[in-house]
CSV table of C-alpha atoms and ligand atoms in Angstrom, one decimal:
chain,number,residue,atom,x,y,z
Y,1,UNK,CA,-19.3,6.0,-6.1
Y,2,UNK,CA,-18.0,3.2,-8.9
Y,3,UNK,CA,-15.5,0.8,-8.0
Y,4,UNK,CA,-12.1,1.3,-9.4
Y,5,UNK,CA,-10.9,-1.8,-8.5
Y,6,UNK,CA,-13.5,-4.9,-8.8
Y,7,UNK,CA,-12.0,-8.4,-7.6
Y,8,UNK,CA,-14.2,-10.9,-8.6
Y,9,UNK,CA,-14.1,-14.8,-6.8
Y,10,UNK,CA,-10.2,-14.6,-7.7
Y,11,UNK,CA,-8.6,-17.7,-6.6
Y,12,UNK,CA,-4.6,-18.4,-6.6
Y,13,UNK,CA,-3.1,-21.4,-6.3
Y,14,UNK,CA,0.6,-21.9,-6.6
Y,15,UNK,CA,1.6,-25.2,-8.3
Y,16,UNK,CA,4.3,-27.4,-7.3
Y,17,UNK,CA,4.9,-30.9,-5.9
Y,18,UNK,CA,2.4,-29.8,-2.8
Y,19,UNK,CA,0.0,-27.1,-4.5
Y,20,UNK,CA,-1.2,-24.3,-1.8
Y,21,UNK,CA,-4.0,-22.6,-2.4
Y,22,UNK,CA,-3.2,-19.3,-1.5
Y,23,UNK,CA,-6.6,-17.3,-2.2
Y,24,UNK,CA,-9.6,-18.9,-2.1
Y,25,UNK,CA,-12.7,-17.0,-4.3
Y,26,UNK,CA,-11.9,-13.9,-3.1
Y,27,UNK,CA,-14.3,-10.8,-3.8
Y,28,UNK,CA,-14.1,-7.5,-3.2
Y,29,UNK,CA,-15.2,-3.3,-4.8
Y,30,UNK,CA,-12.6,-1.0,-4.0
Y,31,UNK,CA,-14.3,2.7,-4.4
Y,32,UNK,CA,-12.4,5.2,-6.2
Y,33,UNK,CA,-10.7,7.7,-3.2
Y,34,UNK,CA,-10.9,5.1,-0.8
Y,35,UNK,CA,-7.7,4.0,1.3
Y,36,UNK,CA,-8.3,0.1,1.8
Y,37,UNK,CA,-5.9,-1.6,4.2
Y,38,UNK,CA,-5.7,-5.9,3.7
Y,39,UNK,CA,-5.0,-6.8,7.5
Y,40,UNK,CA,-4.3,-10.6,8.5
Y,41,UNK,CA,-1.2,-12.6,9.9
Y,42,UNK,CA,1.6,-13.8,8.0
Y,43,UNK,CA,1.0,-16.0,5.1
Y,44,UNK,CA,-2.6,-15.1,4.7
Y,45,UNK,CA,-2.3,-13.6,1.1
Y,46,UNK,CA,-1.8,-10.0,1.5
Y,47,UNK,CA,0.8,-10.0,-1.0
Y,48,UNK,CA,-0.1,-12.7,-3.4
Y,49,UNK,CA,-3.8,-10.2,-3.7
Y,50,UNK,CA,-1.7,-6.7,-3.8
Y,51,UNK,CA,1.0,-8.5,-6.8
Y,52,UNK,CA,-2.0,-9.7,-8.5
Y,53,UNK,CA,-3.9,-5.9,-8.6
Y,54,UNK,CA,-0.5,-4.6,-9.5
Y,55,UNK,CA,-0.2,-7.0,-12.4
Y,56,UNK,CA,2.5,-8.7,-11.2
Y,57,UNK,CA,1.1,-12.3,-11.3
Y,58,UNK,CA,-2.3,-13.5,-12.3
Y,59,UNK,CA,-5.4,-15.3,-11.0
Y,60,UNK,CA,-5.3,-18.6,-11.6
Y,61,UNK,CA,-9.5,-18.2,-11.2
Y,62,UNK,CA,-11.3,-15.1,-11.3
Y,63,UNK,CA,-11.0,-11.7,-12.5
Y,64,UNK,CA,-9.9,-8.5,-11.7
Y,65,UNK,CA,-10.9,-5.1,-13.6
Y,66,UNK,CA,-9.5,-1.5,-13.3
Y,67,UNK,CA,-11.4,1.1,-14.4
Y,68,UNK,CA,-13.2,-1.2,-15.7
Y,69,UNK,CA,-10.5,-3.1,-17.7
Y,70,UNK,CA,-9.8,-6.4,-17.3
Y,71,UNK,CA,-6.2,-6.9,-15.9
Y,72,UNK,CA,-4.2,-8.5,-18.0
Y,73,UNK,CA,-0.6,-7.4,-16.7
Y,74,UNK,CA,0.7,-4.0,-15.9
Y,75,UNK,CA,-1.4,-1.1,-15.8
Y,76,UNK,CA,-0.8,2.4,-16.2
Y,77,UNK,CA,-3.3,3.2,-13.7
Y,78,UNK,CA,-1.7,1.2,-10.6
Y,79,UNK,CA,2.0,2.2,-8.9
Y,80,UNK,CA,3.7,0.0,-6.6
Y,81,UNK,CA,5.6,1.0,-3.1
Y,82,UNK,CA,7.6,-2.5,-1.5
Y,83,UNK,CA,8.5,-3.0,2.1
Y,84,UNK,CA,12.2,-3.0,1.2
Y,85,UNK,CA,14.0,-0.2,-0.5
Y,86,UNK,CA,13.7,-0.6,-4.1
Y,87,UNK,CA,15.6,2.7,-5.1
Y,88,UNK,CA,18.9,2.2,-7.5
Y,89,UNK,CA,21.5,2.7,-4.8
Y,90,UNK,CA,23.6,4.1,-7.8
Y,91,UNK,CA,21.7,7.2,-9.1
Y,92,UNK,CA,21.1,10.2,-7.2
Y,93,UNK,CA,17.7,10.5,-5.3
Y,94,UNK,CA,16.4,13.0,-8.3
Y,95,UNK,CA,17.4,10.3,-10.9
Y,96,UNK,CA,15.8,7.6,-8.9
Y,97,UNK,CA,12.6,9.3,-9.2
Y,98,UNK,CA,12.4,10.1,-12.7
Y,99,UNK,CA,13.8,6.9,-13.5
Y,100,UNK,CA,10.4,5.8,-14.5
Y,101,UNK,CA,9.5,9.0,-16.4
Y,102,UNK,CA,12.8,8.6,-18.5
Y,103,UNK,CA,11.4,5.2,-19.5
Y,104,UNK,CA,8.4,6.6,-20.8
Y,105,UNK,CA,9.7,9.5,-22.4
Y,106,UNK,CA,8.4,12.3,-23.1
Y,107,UNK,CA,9.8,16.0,-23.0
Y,108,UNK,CA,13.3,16.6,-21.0
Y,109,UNK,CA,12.0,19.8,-19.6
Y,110,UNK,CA,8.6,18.4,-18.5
Y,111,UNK,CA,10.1,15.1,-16.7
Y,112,UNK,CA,12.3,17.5,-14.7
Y,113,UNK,CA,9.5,19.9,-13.6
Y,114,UNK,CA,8.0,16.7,-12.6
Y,115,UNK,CA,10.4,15.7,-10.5
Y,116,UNK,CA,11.0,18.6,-8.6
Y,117,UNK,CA,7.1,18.6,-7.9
Y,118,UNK,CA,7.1,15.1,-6.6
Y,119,UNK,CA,10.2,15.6,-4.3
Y,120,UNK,CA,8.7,18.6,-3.4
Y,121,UNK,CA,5.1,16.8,-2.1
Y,122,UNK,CA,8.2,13.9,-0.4
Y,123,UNK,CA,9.6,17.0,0.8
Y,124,UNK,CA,12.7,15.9,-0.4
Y,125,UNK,CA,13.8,18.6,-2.4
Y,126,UNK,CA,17.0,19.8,-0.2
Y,127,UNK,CA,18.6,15.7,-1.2
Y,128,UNK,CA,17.7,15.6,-5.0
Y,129,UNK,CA,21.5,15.4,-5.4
Y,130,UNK,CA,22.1,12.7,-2.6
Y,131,UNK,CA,22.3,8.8,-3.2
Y,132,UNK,CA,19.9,6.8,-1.4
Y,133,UNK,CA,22.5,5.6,1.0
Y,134,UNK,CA,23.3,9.0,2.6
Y,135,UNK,CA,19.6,9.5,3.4
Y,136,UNK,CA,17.6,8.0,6.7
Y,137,UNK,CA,15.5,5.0,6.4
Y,138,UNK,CA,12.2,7.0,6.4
Y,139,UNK,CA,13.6,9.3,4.0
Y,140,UNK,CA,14.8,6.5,1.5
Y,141,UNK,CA,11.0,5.1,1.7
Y,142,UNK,CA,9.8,8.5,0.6
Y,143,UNK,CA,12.1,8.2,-2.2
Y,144,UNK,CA,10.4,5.0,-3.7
Y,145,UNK,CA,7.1,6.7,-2.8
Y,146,UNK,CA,8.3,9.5,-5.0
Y,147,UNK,CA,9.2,7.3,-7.7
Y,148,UNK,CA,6.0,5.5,-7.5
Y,149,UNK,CA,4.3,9.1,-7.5
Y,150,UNK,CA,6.1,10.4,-10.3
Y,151,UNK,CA,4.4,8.2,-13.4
Y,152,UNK,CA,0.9,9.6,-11.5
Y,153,UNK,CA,-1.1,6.5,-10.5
Y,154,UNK,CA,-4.2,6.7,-10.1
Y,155,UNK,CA,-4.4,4.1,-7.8
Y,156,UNK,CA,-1.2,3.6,-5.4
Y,157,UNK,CA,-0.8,-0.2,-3.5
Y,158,UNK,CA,1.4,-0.2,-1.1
Y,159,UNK,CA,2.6,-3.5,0.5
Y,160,UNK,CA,4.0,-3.1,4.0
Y,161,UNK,CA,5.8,0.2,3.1
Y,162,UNK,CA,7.0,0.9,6.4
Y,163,UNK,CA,7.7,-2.5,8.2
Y,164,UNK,CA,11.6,-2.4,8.1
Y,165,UNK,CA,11.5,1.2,9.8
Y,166,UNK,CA,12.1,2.3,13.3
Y,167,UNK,CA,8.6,2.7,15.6
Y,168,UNK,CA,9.5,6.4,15.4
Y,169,UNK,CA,9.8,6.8,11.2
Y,170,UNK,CA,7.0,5.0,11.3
Y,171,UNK,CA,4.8,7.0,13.2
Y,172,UNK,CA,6.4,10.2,11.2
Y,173,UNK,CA,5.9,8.1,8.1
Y,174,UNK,CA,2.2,7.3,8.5
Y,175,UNK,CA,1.3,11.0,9.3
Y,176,UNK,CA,3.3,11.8,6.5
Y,177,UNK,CA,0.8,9.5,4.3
Y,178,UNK,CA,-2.6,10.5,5.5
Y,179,UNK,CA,-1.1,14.4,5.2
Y,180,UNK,CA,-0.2,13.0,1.2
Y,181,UNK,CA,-3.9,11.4,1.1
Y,182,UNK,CA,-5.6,14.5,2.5
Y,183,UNK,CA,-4.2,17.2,-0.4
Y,184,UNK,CA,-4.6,14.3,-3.5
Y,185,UNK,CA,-7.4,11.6,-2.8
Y,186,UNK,CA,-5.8,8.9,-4.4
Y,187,UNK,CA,-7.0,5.2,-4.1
Y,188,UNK,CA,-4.9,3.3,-2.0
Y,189,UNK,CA,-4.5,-0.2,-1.1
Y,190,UNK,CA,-2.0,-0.5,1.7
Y,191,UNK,CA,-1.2,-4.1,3.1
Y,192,UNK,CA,-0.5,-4.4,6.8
Y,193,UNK,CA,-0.3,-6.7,9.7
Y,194,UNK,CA,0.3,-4.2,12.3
Y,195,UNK,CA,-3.4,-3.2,13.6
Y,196,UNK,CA,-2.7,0.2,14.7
Y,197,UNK,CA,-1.5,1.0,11.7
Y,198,UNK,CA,-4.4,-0.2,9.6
Y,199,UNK,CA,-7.1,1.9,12.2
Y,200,UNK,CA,-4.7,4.5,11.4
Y,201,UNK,CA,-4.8,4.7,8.1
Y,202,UNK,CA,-7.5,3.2,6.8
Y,203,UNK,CA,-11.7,3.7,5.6
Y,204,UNK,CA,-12.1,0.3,5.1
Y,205,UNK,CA,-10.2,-2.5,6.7
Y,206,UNK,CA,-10.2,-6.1,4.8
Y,207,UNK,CA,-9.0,-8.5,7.1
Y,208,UNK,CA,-7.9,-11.8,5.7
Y,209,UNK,CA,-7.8,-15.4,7.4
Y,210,UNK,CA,-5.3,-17.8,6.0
Y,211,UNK,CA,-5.3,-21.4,5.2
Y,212,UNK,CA,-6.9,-20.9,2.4
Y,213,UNK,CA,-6.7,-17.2,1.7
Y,214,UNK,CA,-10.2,-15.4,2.4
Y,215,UNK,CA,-12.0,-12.7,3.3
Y,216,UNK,CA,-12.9,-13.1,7.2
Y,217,UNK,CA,-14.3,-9.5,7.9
Y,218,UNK,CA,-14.6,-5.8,6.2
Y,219,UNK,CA,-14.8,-3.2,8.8
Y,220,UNK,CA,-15.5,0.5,8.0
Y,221,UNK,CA,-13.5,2.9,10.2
Y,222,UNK,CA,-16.1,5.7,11.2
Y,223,UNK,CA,-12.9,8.2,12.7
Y,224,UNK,CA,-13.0,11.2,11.3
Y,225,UNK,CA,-9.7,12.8,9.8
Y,226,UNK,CA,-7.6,14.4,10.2
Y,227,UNK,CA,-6.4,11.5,12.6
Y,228,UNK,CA,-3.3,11.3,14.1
Y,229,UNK,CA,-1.3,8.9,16.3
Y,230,UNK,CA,-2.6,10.7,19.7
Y,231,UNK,CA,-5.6,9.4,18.6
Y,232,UNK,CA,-5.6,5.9,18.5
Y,233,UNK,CA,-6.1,6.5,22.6
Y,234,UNK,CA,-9.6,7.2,22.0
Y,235,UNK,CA,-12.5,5.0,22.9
Y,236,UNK,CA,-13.5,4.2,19.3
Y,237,UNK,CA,-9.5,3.3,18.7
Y,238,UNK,CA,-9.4,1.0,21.8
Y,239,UNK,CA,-12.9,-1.0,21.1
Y,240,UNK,CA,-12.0,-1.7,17.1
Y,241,UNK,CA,-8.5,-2.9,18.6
Y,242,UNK,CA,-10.4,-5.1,21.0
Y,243,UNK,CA,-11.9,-6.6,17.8
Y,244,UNK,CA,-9.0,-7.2,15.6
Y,245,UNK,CA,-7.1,-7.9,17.6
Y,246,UNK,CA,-9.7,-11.0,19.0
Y,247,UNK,CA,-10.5,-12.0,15.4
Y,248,UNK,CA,-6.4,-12.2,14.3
Y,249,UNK,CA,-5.3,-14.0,17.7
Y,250,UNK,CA,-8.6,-16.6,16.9
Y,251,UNK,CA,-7.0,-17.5,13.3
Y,252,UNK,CA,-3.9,-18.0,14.5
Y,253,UNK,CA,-5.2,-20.2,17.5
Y,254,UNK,CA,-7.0,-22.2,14.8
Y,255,UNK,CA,-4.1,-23.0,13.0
Y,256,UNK,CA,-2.1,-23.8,15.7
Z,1,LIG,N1,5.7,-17.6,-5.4
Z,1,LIG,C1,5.1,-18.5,-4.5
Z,1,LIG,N2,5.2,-19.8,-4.7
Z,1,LIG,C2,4.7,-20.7,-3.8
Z,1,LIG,N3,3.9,-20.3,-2.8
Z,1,LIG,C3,3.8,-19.0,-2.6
Z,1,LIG,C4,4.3,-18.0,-3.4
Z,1,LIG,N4,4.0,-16.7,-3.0
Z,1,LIG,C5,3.2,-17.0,-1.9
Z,1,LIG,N5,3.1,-18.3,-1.6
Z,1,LIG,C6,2.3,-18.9,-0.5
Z,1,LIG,O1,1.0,-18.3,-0.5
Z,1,LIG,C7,0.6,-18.0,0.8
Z,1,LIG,C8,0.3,-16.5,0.9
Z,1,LIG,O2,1.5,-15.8,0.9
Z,1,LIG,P1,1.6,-14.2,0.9
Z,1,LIG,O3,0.7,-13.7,-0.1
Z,1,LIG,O4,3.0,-13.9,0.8
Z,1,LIG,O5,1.1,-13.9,2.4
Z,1,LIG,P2,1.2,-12.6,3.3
Z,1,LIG,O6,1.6,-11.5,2.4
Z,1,LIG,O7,-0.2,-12.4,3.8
Z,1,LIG,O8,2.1,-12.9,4.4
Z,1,LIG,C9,1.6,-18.6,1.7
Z,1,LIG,O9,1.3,-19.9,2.1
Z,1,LIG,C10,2.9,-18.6,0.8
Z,1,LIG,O10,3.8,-19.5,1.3
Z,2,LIG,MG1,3.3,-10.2,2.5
């Protein structure tokens, strides 16, 4: 398979009167259909690696191609789902999701069709006409999932989408994204600390040591889907905890 995404020795340093080197000659081949999870402790460069793939801030060494282009700010390839909420608390949930299709233009008709198909997939088509405010937490995280979904992205990173929510969305959250994944094999890059939740989800895990951002360890996840939450009792589940969780509670001994 070609790589989609190809990171190549990217380094970020953020200036200032005491520089920090957040990324240190990072490199890495993201396959296209692969769900990639970056795993590491706080402060490690999850984020600063996910906001540069997205776009959102560039290398200040290094490169990084999509499809073979070399990223040079947005792409229409690559959607973005935040921990936080990011839907306009002022338009209704349907308007929130097409909010990115009315930028774009296009045909009237055609953007609402859309729109009813992505809520549909969210299964959020009984609150199109609800604000964001009178839906649940999980529910409101499907509606910036739907707006990410709605401009099709080929590739869909994800930066601890479901940390603010309850341990029970959650759960119903993360079944409700490999269920998404199984019916449209996107690529996605989904950032997490939470180790469960990357053995959950993930074919490949990346976990990242801090101080300066790396790459400490890629770990395939040979557990075949459909996988659900039961699961993560199983043998395989308890021994590739066992190792993450040694190798995270090792970096932040060191840096303690
Ligand atoms: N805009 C910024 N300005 C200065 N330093 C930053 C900025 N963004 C991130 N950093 C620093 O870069 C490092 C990595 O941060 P981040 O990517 O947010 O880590 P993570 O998402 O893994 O918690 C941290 O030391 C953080 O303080
Ligand atoms: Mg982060």
């Amino acid at each position: 398979m070609s790589a989609i995404i190809e990171i190549e020795n990217v380094v970020k340093t953020f200036g200032g009167i005491q520089s920090v080197k957040a990324l240190d000659r990072v490199s890495l081949s993201i396959r296209a259909g692969e769900f990639v999870v970056f795993l590491g402790p706080s402060g490690c460069g999850k984020s600063t690696l996910l906001r540069m793939i997205a776009g959102l801030s560039q290398p200040s060494g290094g490169t990084i191609r999509v499809e073979g282009r070399l990223l040079r700010g947005r792409d229409p390839a690559v959607g973005m789902v935040f921990q936080s909420y990011t839907s306009f608390p002022w338009l209704r949930v349907d308007e929130n999701v097409g909010f990115g299709l009315d930028l774009a233009g296009g045909d009237t008709r055609l953007r609402h069709e859309k729109v009813k198909d992505v809520l549909d997939r969210v299964a959020l088509t009984r609150f199109a006409k609800s604000y964001p405010a009178q839906l649940s937490g999980g529910m409101q995280q499907r509606v910036a999932i739907a707006r990410a979904l709605a401009v099709e992205p080929r590739i869909l990173l994800m930066d601890e989408p479901f940390g603010a929510l309850d341990a029970l969305t959650r759960v119903e959250m993360q079944t409700f994204l490999l269920d998404m994944r199984s019916k449209d094999r996107k690529t996605i890059v989904f950032v997490t600390h939470d180790i469960d939740e990357a053995m959950l989800l993930a074919d490949r895990i990346v976990v990242l040591s801090p101080n300066p951002g790396q790459i400490a360890e890629i770990v395939d996840v040979d557990i075949p889907h459909p996988r659900t939450v039961d699961q993560t009792e199983r043998a395989d589940f308890t021994q590739l905890r066992h190792h993450l969780r040694r190798l995270l509670f090792s970096m932040v001994r060191n840096a303690a």
